[in-house]
Structures are given as structure tokens and as C-alpha cells.
Amino acid sequence: MPLDALSTARLLIVGDVMLDRYWFGDVERISPEAPVPVVRIQQSEERPGGAANVARNVAALGGKASLLSVVGDDEAGRSLLRLLAGGDIELCLHVDSAISTTVKLRVIGRQQQLLRIDFETLPSHEVLRHKLAAYVARLPDCDAVILSDYGKGGLAHIGEMIRMARERGKMVLVDPKGDDFSKYAGATIVTPNRSELRAVVGRWRDEEELTRKAEALRVELGLEGLLLTRSEEGMSLYHQGGVLHEKAVAREVFDVSGAGDTVIAALAVMLAGGASWVEAVHVANAAAGVVVGKLGTAVASRGELVAAMK
């Protein structure tokens, strides 16, 4: 397994960044005002989320990450910049004073998520157009592009981005969102989870029907591969060579939030470093097994990955 591929890849990550906030506390009683638990907050944490977490995973695995996105001119945006400034990530974060930085606030009581509150607005067209120019300028210096779509408006020009990258011979990996995947046509690979794929192709009765629907979508969109992440069922790659199934790594699942970020980061770093589809999916599956054993948005380091694969 050429894990050396991890250190040679240069990745350009574009998409929706966000600030993940965690409030941890104890639940000792039910509110007298409504049938809801009262959480006494004892600790809080902030972590980069969305495309920023993808970039963190690329860097943690040893790849060279460049992050292009939009934040608001606000406290959350400044916190995100501060958190990312200490890492090995080249930052190109445009500031849009007309929006609020996307924040996901999770309230955790007794190691269980009780509530999530989202704060978000869409970036302006002018900032997105400016980001497209910055994207073109950075394409020559990368081996592959990751487009991390969280549906927050940061990838309004995704079709153009895919076309530009492919014309320059770059691989494009997309973490998709929504029920219309036509905007991802021409990418190298998309990495939906089960609910995301179901929203596009409908339900399936068995493995045979799933394979038929996934392969039909792959061909329709002109993709080289479609990687379906299946939680406790592992993941399945549909590509020209057939279907490849990877069983989930047998370990306690603590939190699946952010696991998709780790999967696409590991997959991209491996493919950009010259690994085969089989090798890349195997490593991505092992990396996912590392992060689901952690609470909240997390990364899999190269050392953890090596240990997990042993």
C-alpha cells in the first residue's frame, strides 16, 4: 500500500466553510417550562467545519492543502480564520460583509447531541464571481480539486469549476448535496451517502437494484467513479471496472459527523498521489473508521491511519 502517496498530493479545496461550535454540559432535570432537558453548560469548543474540515484532513494526512471559500465579516468568521491560521493550510478566504459566517451550534449532554442550531446566509454574487477568478489562478498549482458542497451557496459556479479543472487535466472530487446531481456532470467522482443518493435515484429493494441505479447515474453524469458511503455497511465504489465493496472498520461508532469530509480528503490525497481506485478506497475507509470513533468534527492523522491499517 503506497502510503507515500499521502505526502506528494497538492489539493485545492473549494466549498462551504463553517464554524462548528460545541457546548458540553450535564443534564440533571427537565425544564418546568416545557418537556425538554435543562443542560448546565460546563465547557465549549470551536472547530473548523465543512470544507475547512476537509482541508484539515488533507493536511493531517500529509497532503498540501489550499482552501478557497467565503466567510462573513463577523466574530465567527474571525474565529474560523484564527483556528485555521495555525495549520498547514494555504488560506484564500474572501470576506463578504453582507453575510454571516455559517455556524453550527451543537449542544451535547452526557455524550449525546441534544440539539443543533444553524446560523447561515448565502454569499453575494460578486464575492462568488471573485472567488472563481481566484480558483482559476490556483488550478495550475494543484494535482486535484475537491468541491465540498454543503448547499450554503459557496459553489454557485460549480459546473464552470468542474469544466475548467477537467480542461486542465485535474481530477475533480465532489462531496454532493441536494436532489439534483446534474450540476456535477463531468467530475471525476462524487461521494454521496445513502440518503443523498436516495434523494436522486429513489429507493432500492436490494443490492442488485442499487448497483443498477448507481451505475446508471455514474454513466449519465460522465463520472469515472461514484463512491457510496454506507455508514455501518462500509462503502461501495461503482466505476468502469465494476463494483468494489469495503466493509466498515469494526469499532465503536461514537459520532459520524464530519466522516464524509475525511473520506473525500483521504480519497483525493491517495488518487492525486498516484494510487489506484482500490488502494484509495481502502485507505478512505480506514480513515473513516478513525474519525467515527471521535466526538464531533475531527481529523484522521497519518499516524492514526497507519495504525488503523495494521
mmCIF file of N, CA, C and O in Angstrom, residues 52-148:
data_model
loop_
_atom_site.group_PDB
_atom_site.id
_atom_site.type_symbol
_atom_site.label_atom_id
_atom_site.label_comp_id
_atom_site.label_asym_id
_atom_site.label_seq_id
_atom_site.Cartn_x
_atom_site.Cartn_y
_atom_site.Cartn_z
ATOM 1 N N ALA A 52 -13.604 23.500 5.400
ATOM 2 C CA ALA A 52 -12.436 23.739 6.255
ATOM 3 C C ALA A 52 -11.990 22.456 6.932
ATOM 4 O O ALA A 52 -10.787 22.222 7.125
ATOM 5 N N ASN A 53 -12.931 21.604 7.285
ATOM 6 C CA ASN A 53 -12.583 20.320 7.894
ATOM 7 C C ASN A 53 -11.984 19.373 6.858
ATOM 8 O O ASN A 53 -11.097 18.572 7.181
ATOM 9 N N VAL A 54 -12.435 19.476 5.609
ATOM 10 C CA VAL A 54 -11.823 18.687 4.538
ATOM 11 C C VAL A 54 -10.347 19.074 4.399
ATOM 12 O O VAL A 54 -9.461 18.213 4.325
ATOM 13 N N ALA A 55 -10.080 20.388 4.390
ATOM 14 C CA ALA A 55 -8.702 20.875 4.271
ATOM 15 C C ALA A 55 -7.859 20.418 5.450
ATOM 16 O O ALA A 55 -6.693 20.034 5.282
ATOM 17 N N ARG A 56 -8.416 20.436 6.643
ATOM 18 C CA ARG A 56 -7.692 19.974 7.838
ATOM 19 C C ARG A 56 -7.340 18.497 7.709
ATOM 20 O O ARG A 56 -6.251 18.069 8.096
ATOM 21 N N ASN A 57 -8.248 17.708 7.165
ATOM 22 C CA ASN A 57 -7.983 16.278 6.987
ATOM 23 C C ASN A 57 -6.898 16.047 5.942
ATOM 24 O O ASN A 57 -6.046 15.171 6.119
ATOM 25 N N VAL A 58 -6.913 16.818 4.865
ATOM 26 C CA VAL A 58 -5.865 16.697 3.841
ATOM 27 C C VAL A 58 -4.509 16.974 4.468
ATOM 28 O O VAL A 58 -3.543 16.225 4.284
ATOM 29 N N ALA A 59 -4.425 18.069 5.241
ATOM 30 C CA ALA A 59 -3.164 18.445 5.880
ATOM 31 C C ALA A 59 -2.724 17.407 6.904
ATOM 32 O O ALA A 59 -1.540 17.076 7.007
ATOM 33 N N ALA A 60 -3.683 16.873 7.684
ATOM 34 C CA ALA A 60 -3.357 15.883 8.717
ATOM 35 C C ALA A 60 -2.815 14.593 8.114
ATOM 36 O O ALA A 60 -2.009 13.892 8.729
ATOM 37 N N LEU A 61 -3.248 14.286 6.891
ATOM 38 C CA LEU A 61 -2.784 13.078 6.210
ATOM 39 C C LEU A 61 -1.447 13.285 5.506
ATOM 40 O O LEU A 61 -0.875 12.336 4.978
ATOM 41 N N GLY A 62 -0.969 14.520 5.493
ATOM 42 C CA GLY A 62 0.323 14.793 4.884
ATOM 43 C C GLY A 62 0.263 15.456 3.527
ATOM 44 O O GLY A 62 1.295 15.760 2.930
ATOM 45 N N GLY A 63 -0.970 15.686 3.009
ATOM 46 C CA GLY A 63 -1.109 16.362 1.725
ATOM 47 C C GLY A 63 -0.939 17.864 1.875
ATOM 48 O O GLY A 63 -0.962 18.403 2.987
ATOM 49 N N LYS A 64 -0.785 18.547 0.754
ATOM 50 C CA LYS A 64 -0.655 20.006 0.753
ATOM 51 C C LYS A 64 -2.007 20.595 0.379
ATOM 52 O O LYS A 64 -2.488 20.405 -0.736
ATOM 53 N N ALA A 65 -2.617 21.316 1.326
ATOM 54 C CA ALA A 65 -3.984 21.805 1.158
ATOM 55 C C ALA A 65 -4.026 23.302 0.918
ATOM 56 O O ALA A 65 -3.364 24.075 1.606
ATOM 57 N N SER A 66 -4.842 23.696 -0.065
ATOM 58 C CA SER A 66 -5.135 25.109 -0.316
ATOM 59 C C SER A 66 -6.647 25.257 -0.241
ATOM 60 O O SER A 66 -7.378 24.544 -0.946
ATOM 61 N N LEU A 67 -7.140 26.161 0.612
ATOM 62 C CA LEU A 67 -8.574 26.296 0.874
ATOM 63 C C LEU A 67 -9.103 27.613 0.325
ATOM 64 O O LEU A 67 -8.607 28.681 0.664
ATOM 65 N N LEU A 68 -10.142 27.529 -0.508
ATOM 66 C CA LEU A 68 -10.762 28.705 -1.118
ATOM 67 C C LEU A 68 -12.240 28.741 -0.732
ATOM 68 O O LEU A 68 -12.987 27.807 -1.037
ATOM 69 N N SER A 69 -12.659 29.827 -0.055
ATOM 70 C CA SER A 69 -14.048 29.898 0.381
ATOM 71 C C SER A 69 -14.418 31.338 0.743
ATOM 72 O O SER A 69 -13.651 32.274 0.495
ATOM 73 N N VAL A 70 -15.595 31.486 1.351
ATOM 74 C CA VAL A 70 -16.133 32.798 1.732
ATOM 75 C C VAL A 70 -16.577 32.754 3.185
ATOM 76 O O VAL A 70 -17.206 31.787 3.626
ATOM 77 N N VAL A 71 -16.245 33.808 3.949
ATOM 78 C CA VAL A 71 -16.729 33.958 5.331
ATOM 79 C C VAL A 71 -17.323 35.344 5.495
ATOM 80 O O VAL A 71 -17.103 36.235 4.677
ATOM 81 N N GLY A 72 -18.062 35.537 6.565
ATOM 82 C CA GLY A 72 -18.620 36.845 6.858
ATOM 83 C C GLY A 72 -17.632 37.710 7.619
ATOM 84 O O GLY A 72 -16.659 37.206 8.191
ATOM 85 N N ASP A 73 -17.888 39.009 7.627
ATOM 86 C CA ASP A 73 -17.057 39.939 8.396
ATOM 87 C C ASP A 73 -17.632 40.011 9.804
ATOM 88 O O ASP A 73 -18.239 41.009 10.213
ATOM 89 N N ASP A 74 -17.450 38.924 10.549
ATOM 90 C CA ASP A 74 -18.079 38.819 11.860
ATOM 91 C C ASP A 74 -17.208 38.026 12.824
ATOM 92 O O ASP A 74 -16.131 37.533 12.457
ATOM 93 N N GLU A 75 -17.688 37.890 14.036
ATOM 94 C CA GLU A 75 -16.921 37.193 15.083
ATOM 95 C C GLU A 75 -16.661 35.738 14.724
ATOM 96 O O GLU A 75 -15.565 35.216 14.927
ATOM 97 N N ALA A 76 -17.664 35.067 14.139
ATOM 98 C CA ALA A 76 -17.497 33.662 13.765
ATOM 99 C C ALA A 76 -16.465 33.517 12.648
ATOM 100 O O ALA A 76 -15.649 32.596 12.648
ATOM 101 N N GLY A 77 -16.477 34.436 11.682
ATOM 102 C CA GLY A 77 -15.500 34.395 10.597
ATOM 103 C C GLY A 77 -14.088 34.603 11.111
ATOM 104 O O GLY A 77 -13.149 33.933 10.671
ATOM 105 N N ARG A 78 -13.942 35.534 12.065
ATOM 106 C CA ARG A 78 -12.620 35.769 12.644
ATOM 107 C C ARG A 78 -12.155 34.564 13.456
ATOM 108 O O ARG A 78 -10.965 34.226 13.464
ATOM 109 N N SER A 79 -13.077 33.899 14.145
ATOM 110 C CA SER A 79 -12.732 32.689 14.899
ATOM 111 C C SER A 79 -12.258 31.590 13.959
ATOM 112 O O SER A 79 -11.288 30.875 14.237
ATOM 113 N N LEU A 80 -12.938 31.464 12.828
ATOM 114 C CA LEU A 80 -12.571 30.445 11.841
ATOM 115 C C LEU A 80 -11.182 30.722 11.275
ATOM 116 O O LEU A 80 -10.347 29.806 11.155
ATOM 117 N N LEU A 81 -10.903 31.976 10.964
ATOM 118 C CA LEU A 81 -9.578 32.358 10.464
ATOM 119 C C LEU A 81 -8.501 32.073 11.500
ATOM 120 O O LEU A 81 -7.416 31.588 11.170
ATOM 121 N N ARG A 82 -8.809 32.363 12.755
ATOM 122 C CA ARG A 82 -7.839 32.123 13.833
ATOM 123 C C ARG A 82 -7.556 30.631 13.985
ATOM 124 O O ARG A 82 -6.408 30.210 14.142
ATOM 125 N N LEU A 83 -8.598 29.803 13.924
ATOM 126 C CA LEU A 83 -8.436 28.355 14.079
ATOM 127 C C LEU A 83 -7.638 27.746 12.928
ATOM 128 O O LEU A 83 -6.872 26.801 13.118
ATOM 129 N N LEU A 84 -7.817 28.301 11.734
ATOM 130 C CA LEU A 84 -7.141 27.750 10.554
ATOM 131 C C LEU A 84 -5.725 28.290 10.386
ATOM 132 O O LEU A 84 -4.897 27.657 9.732
ATOM 133 N N ALA A 85 -5.463 29.452 10.967
ATOM 134 C CA ALA A 85 -4.169 30.104 10.764
ATOM 135 C C ALA A 85 -3.011 29.276 11.307
ATOM 136 O O ALA A 85 -1.898 29.343 10.793
ATOM 137 N N GLY A 86 -3.248 28.476 12.326
ATOM 138 C CA GLY A 86 -2.166 27.700 12.929
ATOM 139 C C GLY A 86 -1.860 26.402 12.221
ATOM 140 O O GLY A 86 -0.918 25.698 12.584
ATOM 141 N N GLY A 87 -2.639 26.065 11.178
ATOM 142 C CA GLY A 87 -2.440 24.781 10.499
ATOM 143 C C GLY A 87 -1.613 24.913 9.237
ATOM 144 O O GLY A 87 -1.222 26.007 8.831
ATOM 145 N N ASP A 88 -1.335 23.772 8.609
ATOM 146 C CA ASP A 88 -0.546 23.752 7.385
ATOM 147 C C ASP A 88 -1.448 23.861 6.160
ATOM 148 O O ASP A 88 -1.415 23.008 5.263
ATOM 149 N N ILE A 89 -2.263 24.909 6.133
ATOM 150 C CA ILE A 89 -3.226 25.097 5.050
ATOM 151 C C ILE A 89 -3.036 26.485 4.449
ATOM 152 O O ILE A 89 -3.002 27.482 5.174
ATOM 153 N N GLU A 90 -2.905 26.549 3.127
ATOM 154 C CA GLU A 90 -2.860 27.843 2.453
ATOM 155 C C GLU A 90 -4.282 28.383 2.372
ATOM 156 O O GLU A 90 -5.172 27.721 1.824
ATOM 157 N N LEU A 91 -4.507 29.565 2.912
ATOM 158 C CA LEU A 91 -5.860 30.106 3.021
ATOM 159 C C LEU A 91 -6.130 31.193 1.992
ATOM 160 O O LEU A 91 -5.303 32.078 1.765
ATOM 161 N N CYS A 92 -7.288 31.110 1.350
ATOM 162 C CA CYS A 92 -7.798 32.175 0.495
ATOM 163 C C CYS A 92 -9.281 32.312 0.824
ATOM 164 O O CYS A 92 -10.142 31.768 0.128
ATOM 165 N N LEU A 93 -9.563 32.975 1.942
ATOM 166 C CA LEU A 93 -10.936 33.127 2.411
ATOM 167 C C LEU A 93 -11.405 34.559 2.140
ATOM 168 O O LEU A 93 -10.938 35.507 2.760
ATOM 169 N N HIS A 94 -12.319 34.694 1.203
ATOM 170 C CA HIS A 94 -12.874 36.009 0.881
ATOM 171 C C HIS A 94 -13.871 36.416 1.956
ATOM 172 O O HIS A 94 -14.634 35.590 2.457
ATOM 173 N N VAL A 95 -13.873 37.696 2.291
ATOM 174 C CA VAL A 95 -14.766 38.216 3.321
ATOM 175 C C VAL A 95 -15.925 38.947 2.654
ATOM 176 O O VAL A 95 -15.717 39.842 1.828
ATOM 177 N N ASP A 96 -17.140 38.538 2.983
ATOM 178 C CA ASP A 96 -18.352 39.169 2.465
ATOM 179 C C ASP A 96 -19.092 39.797 3.643
ATOM 180 O O ASP A 96 -19.668 39.090 4.475
ATOM 181 N N SER A 97 -19.066 41.122 3.717
ATOM 182 C CA SER A 97 -19.683 41.820 4.860
ATOM 183 C C SER A 97 -21.201 41.722 4.849
ATOM 184 O O SER A 97 -21.859 42.045 5.843
ATOM 185 N N ALA A 98 -21.770 41.249 3.731
ATOM 186 C CA ALA A 98 -23.228 41.157 3.630
ATOM 187 C C ALA A 98 -23.776 39.847 4.202
ATOM 188 O O ALA A 98 -24.999 39.676 4.277
ATOM 189 N N ILE A 99 -22.903 38.926 4.584
ATOM 190 C CA ILE A 99 -23.390 37.640 5.090
ATOM 191 C C ILE A 99 -22.874 37.376 6.501
ATOM 192 O O ILE A 99 -21.964 38.044 6.985
ATOM 193 N N SER A 100 -23.477 36.398 7.124
ATOM 194 C CA SER A 100 -22.985 35.878 8.396
ATOM 195 C C SER A 100 -22.262 34.565 8.115
ATOM 196 O O SER A 100 -22.717 33.765 7.291
ATOM 197 N N THR A 101 -21.136 34.344 8.769
ATOM 198 C CA THR A 101 -20.438 33.071 8.632
ATOM 199 C C THR A 101 -21.345 31.947 9.117
ATOM 200 O O THR A 101 -22.011 32.076 10.149
ATOM 201 N N THR A 102 -21.400 30.865 8.368
ATOM 202 C CA THR A 102 -22.228 29.727 8.765
ATOM 203 C C THR A 102 -21.705 29.134 10.074
ATOM 204 O O THR A 102 -20.514 28.845 10.204
ATOM 205 N N VAL A 103 -22.605 28.980 11.035
ATOM 206 C CA VAL A 103 -22.264 28.399 12.336
ATOM 207 C C VAL A 103 -23.223 27.260 12.630
ATOM 208 O O VAL A 103 -24.442 27.401 12.462
ATOM 209 N N LYS A 104 -22.666 26.134 13.036
ATOM 210 C CA LYS A 104 -23.482 25.023 13.543
ATOM 211 C C LYS A 104 -23.180 24.876 15.023
ATOM 212 O O LYS A 104 -22.048 24.556 15.405
ATOM 213 N N LEU A 105 -24.169 25.115 15.841
ATOM 214 C CA LEU A 105 -24.015 25.007 17.289
ATOM 215 C C LEU A 105 -24.664 23.715 17.765
ATOM 216 O O LEU A 105 -25.864 23.506 17.572
ATOM 217 N N ARG A 106 -23.852 22.859 18.366
ATOM 218 C CA ARG A 106 -24.368 21.590 18.882
ATOM 219 C C ARG A 106 -24.309 21.593 20.403
ATOM 220 O O ARG A 106 -23.267 21.916 20.981
ATOM 221 N N VAL A 107 -25.416 21.225 21.027
ATOM 222 C CA VAL A 107 -25.495 21.124 22.482
ATOM 223 C C VAL A 107 -25.392 19.650 22.855
ATOM 224 O O VAL A 107 -26.199 18.826 22.409
ATOM 225 N N ILE A 108 -24.374 19.311 23.643
ATOM 226 C CA ILE A 108 -24.085 17.913 23.991
ATOM 227 C C ILE A 108 -24.301 17.709 25.481
ATOM 228 O O ILE A 108 -23.727 18.420 26.312
ATOM 229 N N GLY A 109 -25.129 16.742 25.826
ATOM 230 C CA GLY A 109 -25.352 16.392 27.221
ATOM 231 C C GLY A 109 -25.150 14.910 27.427
ATOM 232 O O GLY A 109 -25.728 14.093 26.697
ATOM 233 N N ARG A 110 -24.295 14.546 28.377
ATOM 234 C CA ARG A 110 -23.995 13.141 28.647
ATOM 235 C C ARG A 110 -23.550 12.411 27.384
ATOM 236 O O ARG A 110 -24.013 11.305 27.072
ATOM 237 N N GLN A 111 -22.658 13.062 26.644
ATOM 238 C CA GLN A 111 -22.057 12.480 25.432
ATOM 239 C C GLN A 111 -23.067 12.224 24.314
ATOM 240 O O GLN A 111 -22.792 11.462 23.382
ATOM 241 N N GLN A 112 -24.241 12.882 24.378
ATOM 242 C CA GLN A 112 -25.231 12.741 23.319
ATOM 243 C C GLN A 112 -25.634 14.120 22.817
ATOM 244 O O GLN A 112 -25.803 15.057 23.610
ATOM 245 N N GLN A 113 -25.794 14.232 21.491
ATOM 246 C CA GLN A 113 -26.215 15.511 20.924
ATOM 247 C C GLN A 113 -27.702 15.710 21.193
ATOM 248 O O GLN A 113 -28.528 14.901 20.786
ATOM 249 N N LEU A 114 -28.030 16.800 21.862
ATOM 250 C CA LEU A 114 -29.414 17.082 22.217
ATOM 251 C C LEU A 114 -30.078 18.044 21.232
ATOM 252 O O LEU A 114 -31.289 17.990 21.027
ATOM 253 N N LEU A 115 -29.263 18.927 20.649
ATOM 254 C CA LEU A 115 -29.833 19.982 19.808
ATOM 255 C C LEU A 115 -28.759 20.534 18.890
ATOM 256 O O LEU A 115 -27.589 20.617 19.274
ATOM 257 N N ARG A 116 -29.152 20.903 17.662
ATOM 258 C CA ARG A 116 -28.246 21.623 16.774
ATOM 259 C C ARG A 116 -28.956 22.858 16.261
ATOM 260 O O ARG A 116 -30.113 22.791 15.807
ATOM 261 N N ILE A 117 -28.274 23.996 16.311
ATOM 262 C CA ILE A 117 -28.823 25.269 15.843
ATOM 263 C C ILE A 117 -27.922 25.790 14.734
ATOM 264 O O ILE A 117 -26.707 25.889 14.912
ATOM 265 N N ASP A 118 -28.491 26.115 13.575
ATOM 266 C CA ASP A 118 -27.720 26.597 12.430
ATOM 267 C C ASP A 118 -27.958 28.083 12.196
ATOM 268 O O ASP A 118 -29.099 28.563 12.257
ATOM 269 N N PHE A 119 -26.862 28.815 11.916
ATOM 270 C CA PHE A 119 -26.929 30.225 11.541
ATOM 271 C C PHE A 119 -26.268 30.341 10.167
ATOM 272 O O PHE A 119 -25.096 29.983 10.004
ATOM 273 N N GLU A 120 -26.990 30.854 9.147
ATOM 274 C CA GLU A 120 -26.396 30.916 7.817
ATOM 275 C C GLU A 120 -27.117 31.898 6.906
ATOM 276 O O GLU A 120 -28.319 32.140 7.053
ATOM 277 N N THR A 121 -26.369 32.487 5.972
ATOM 278 C CA THR A 121 -26.918 33.286 4.876
ATOM 279 C C THR A 121 -26.084 32.989 3.637
ATOM 280 O O THR A 121 -24.953 32.522 3.732
ATOM 281 N N LEU A 122 -26.639 33.256 2.453
ATOM 282 C CA LEU A 122 -25.937 32.968 1.212
ATOM 283 C C LEU A 122 -24.971 34.100 0.861
ATOM 284 O O LEU A 122 -25.297 35.272 1.029
ATOM 285 N N PRO A 123 -23.774 33.778 0.339
ATOM 286 C CA PRO A 123 -22.830 34.825 -0.076
ATOM 287 C C PRO A 123 -23.331 35.560 -1.313
ATOM 288 O O PRO A 123 -24.157 35.043 -2.073
ATOM 289 N N SER A 124 -22.833 36.772 -1.520
ATOM 290 C CA SER A 124 -23.267 37.593 -2.647
ATOM 291 C C SER A 124 -22.662 37.094 -3.955
ATOM 292 O O SER A 124 -21.615 36.453 -3.976
ATOM 293 N N HIS A 125 -23.328 37.430 -5.056
ATOM 294 C CA HIS A 125 -22.868 37.007 -6.379
ATOM 295 C C HIS A 125 -21.495 37.587 -6.695
ATOM 296 O O HIS A 125 -20.657 36.923 -7.308
ATOM 297 N N GLU A 126 -21.242 38.829 -6.260
ATOM 298 C CA GLU A 126 -19.970 39.487 -6.560
ATOM 299 C C GLU A 126 -18.798 38.740 -5.919
ATOM 300 O O GLU A 126 -17.749 38.540 -6.538
ATOM 301 N N VAL A 127 -18.969 38.337 -4.666
ATOM 302 C CA VAL A 127 -17.896 37.621 -3.971
ATOM 303 C C VAL A 127 -17.659 36.267 -4.617
ATOM 304 O O VAL A 127 -16.520 35.823 -4.791
ATOM 305 N N LEU A 128 -18.730 35.599 -5.022
ATOM 306 C CA LEU A 128 -18.591 34.284 -5.661
ATOM 307 C C LEU A 128 -17.873 34.403 -7.002
ATOM 308 O O LEU A 128 -17.063 33.548 -7.364
ATOM 309 N N ARG A 129 -18.175 35.448 -7.751
ATOM 310 C CA ARG A 129 -17.512 35.647 -9.046
ATOM 311 C C ARG A 129 -16.027 35.932 -8.840
ATOM 312 O O ARG A 129 -15.170 35.448 -9.581
ATOM 313 N N HIS A 130 -15.718 36.695 -7.794
ATOM 314 C CA HIS A 130 -14.315 36.987 -7.471
ATOM 315 C C HIS A 130 -13.596 35.704 -7.064
ATOM 316 O O HIS A 130 -12.429 35.497 -7.401
ATOM 317 N N LYS A 131 -14.317 34.837 -6.336
ATOM 318 C CA LYS A 131 -13.736 33.557 -5.915
ATOM 319 C C LYS A 131 -13.420 32.679 -7.123
ATOM 320 O O LYS A 131 -12.439 31.934 -7.125
ATOM 321 N N LEU A 132 -14.231 32.789 -8.175
ATOM 322 C CA LEU A 132 -13.997 31.996 -9.381
ATOM 323 C C LEU A 132 -12.674 32.393 -10.039
ATOM 324 O O LEU A 132 -11.927 31.535 -10.513
ATOM 325 N N ALA A 133 -12.357 33.677 -10.019
ATOM 326 C CA ALA A 133 -11.089 34.145 -10.582
ATOM 327 C C ALA A 133 -9.917 33.607 -9.763
ATOM 328 O O ALA A 133 -8.883 33.201 -10.319
ATOM 329 N N ALA A 134 -10.066 33.599 -8.442
ATOM 330 C CA ALA A 134 -9.018 33.061 -7.569
ATOM 331 C C ALA A 134 -8.848 31.561 -7.796
ATOM 332 O O ALA A 134 -7.738 31.023 -7.729
ATOM 333 N N TYR A 135 -9.949 30.885 -8.094
ATOM 334 C CA TYR A 135 -9.932 29.442 -8.371
ATOM 335 C C TYR A 135 -9.097 29.144 -9.618
ATOM 336 O O TYR A 135 -8.224 28.265 -9.613
ATOM 337 N N VAL A 136 -9.347 29.895 -10.679
ATOM 338 C CA VAL A 136 -8.615 29.700 -11.933
ATOM 339 C C VAL A 136 -7.119 29.926 -11.714
ATOM 340 O O VAL A 136 -6.278 29.193 -12.243
ATOM 341 N N ALA A 137 -6.796 30.929 -10.906
ATOM 342 C CA ALA A 137 -5.387 31.253 -10.652
ATOM 343 C C ALA A 137 -4.671 30.137 -9.904
ATOM 344 O O ALA A 137 -3.456 29.956 -10.057
ATOM 345 N N ARG A 138 -5.403 29.374 -9.104
ATOM 346 C CA ARG A 138 -4.789 28.330 -8.283
ATOM 347 C C ARG A 138 -4.775 26.955 -8.946
ATOM 348 O O ARG A 138 -4.081 26.045 -8.480
ATOM 349 N N LEU A 139 -5.517 26.773 -10.002
ATOM 350 C CA LEU A 139 -5.597 25.462 -10.656
ATOM 351 C C LEU A 139 -4.239 24.908 -11.109
ATOM 352 O O LEU A 139 -3.984 23.709 -10.920
ATOM 353 N N PRO A 140 -3.347 25.721 -11.687
ATOM 354 C CA PRO A 140 -2.082 25.144 -12.161
ATOM 355 C C PRO A 140 -1.221 24.536 -11.059
ATOM 356 O O PRO A 140 -0.394 23.661 -11.332
ATOM 357 N N ASP A 141 -1.418 24.981 -9.821
ATOM 358 C CA ASP A 141 -0.558 24.529 -8.724
ATOM 359 C C ASP A 141 -1.102 23.334 -7.951
ATOM 360 O O ASP A 141 -0.564 22.975 -6.899
ATOM 361 N N CYS A 142 -2.192 22.728 -8.425
ATOM 362 C CA CYS A 142 -2.762 21.586 -7.695
ATOM 363 C C CYS A 142 -2.791 20.346 -8.576
ATOM 364 O O CYS A 142 -2.758 20.428 -9.799
ATOM 365 N N ASP A 143 -2.837 19.187 -7.917
ATOM 366 C CA ASP A 143 -2.958 17.912 -8.629
ATOM 367 C C ASP A 143 -4.415 17.499 -8.780
ATOM 368 O O ASP A 143 -4.777 16.772 -9.710
ATOM 369 N N ALA A 144 -5.248 17.925 -7.836
ATOM 370 C CA ALA A 144 -6.666 17.567 -7.864
ATOM 371 C C ALA A 144 -7.464 18.612 -7.104
ATOM 372 O O ALA A 144 -6.924 19.364 -6.288
ATOM 373 N N VAL A 145 -8.769 18.645 -7.392
ATOM 374 C CA VAL A 145 -9.675 19.608 -6.774
ATOM 375 C C VAL A 145 -10.755 18.863 -5.991
ATOM 376 O O VAL A 145 -11.309 17.871 -6.474
ATOM 377 N N ILE A 146 -11.019 19.334 -4.780
ATOM 378 C CA ILE A 146 -12.154 18.835 -4.002
ATOM 379 C C ILE A 146 -13.190 19.943 -3.926
ATOM 380 O O ILE A 146 -12.886 21.058 -3.488
ATOM 381 N N LEU A 147 -14.414 19.660 -4.364
ATOM 382 C CA LEU A 147 -15.514 20.610 -4.272
ATOM 383 C C LEU A 147 -16.457 20.111 -3.181
ATOM 384 O O LEU A 147 -17.132 19.091 -3.349
ATOM 385 N N SER A 148 -16.459 20.814 -2.056
ATOM 386 C CA SER A 148 -17.211 20.381 -0.883
ATOM 387 C C SER A 148 -18.511 21.178 -0.795
ATOM 388 O O SER A 148 -18.543 22.311 -0.312
#
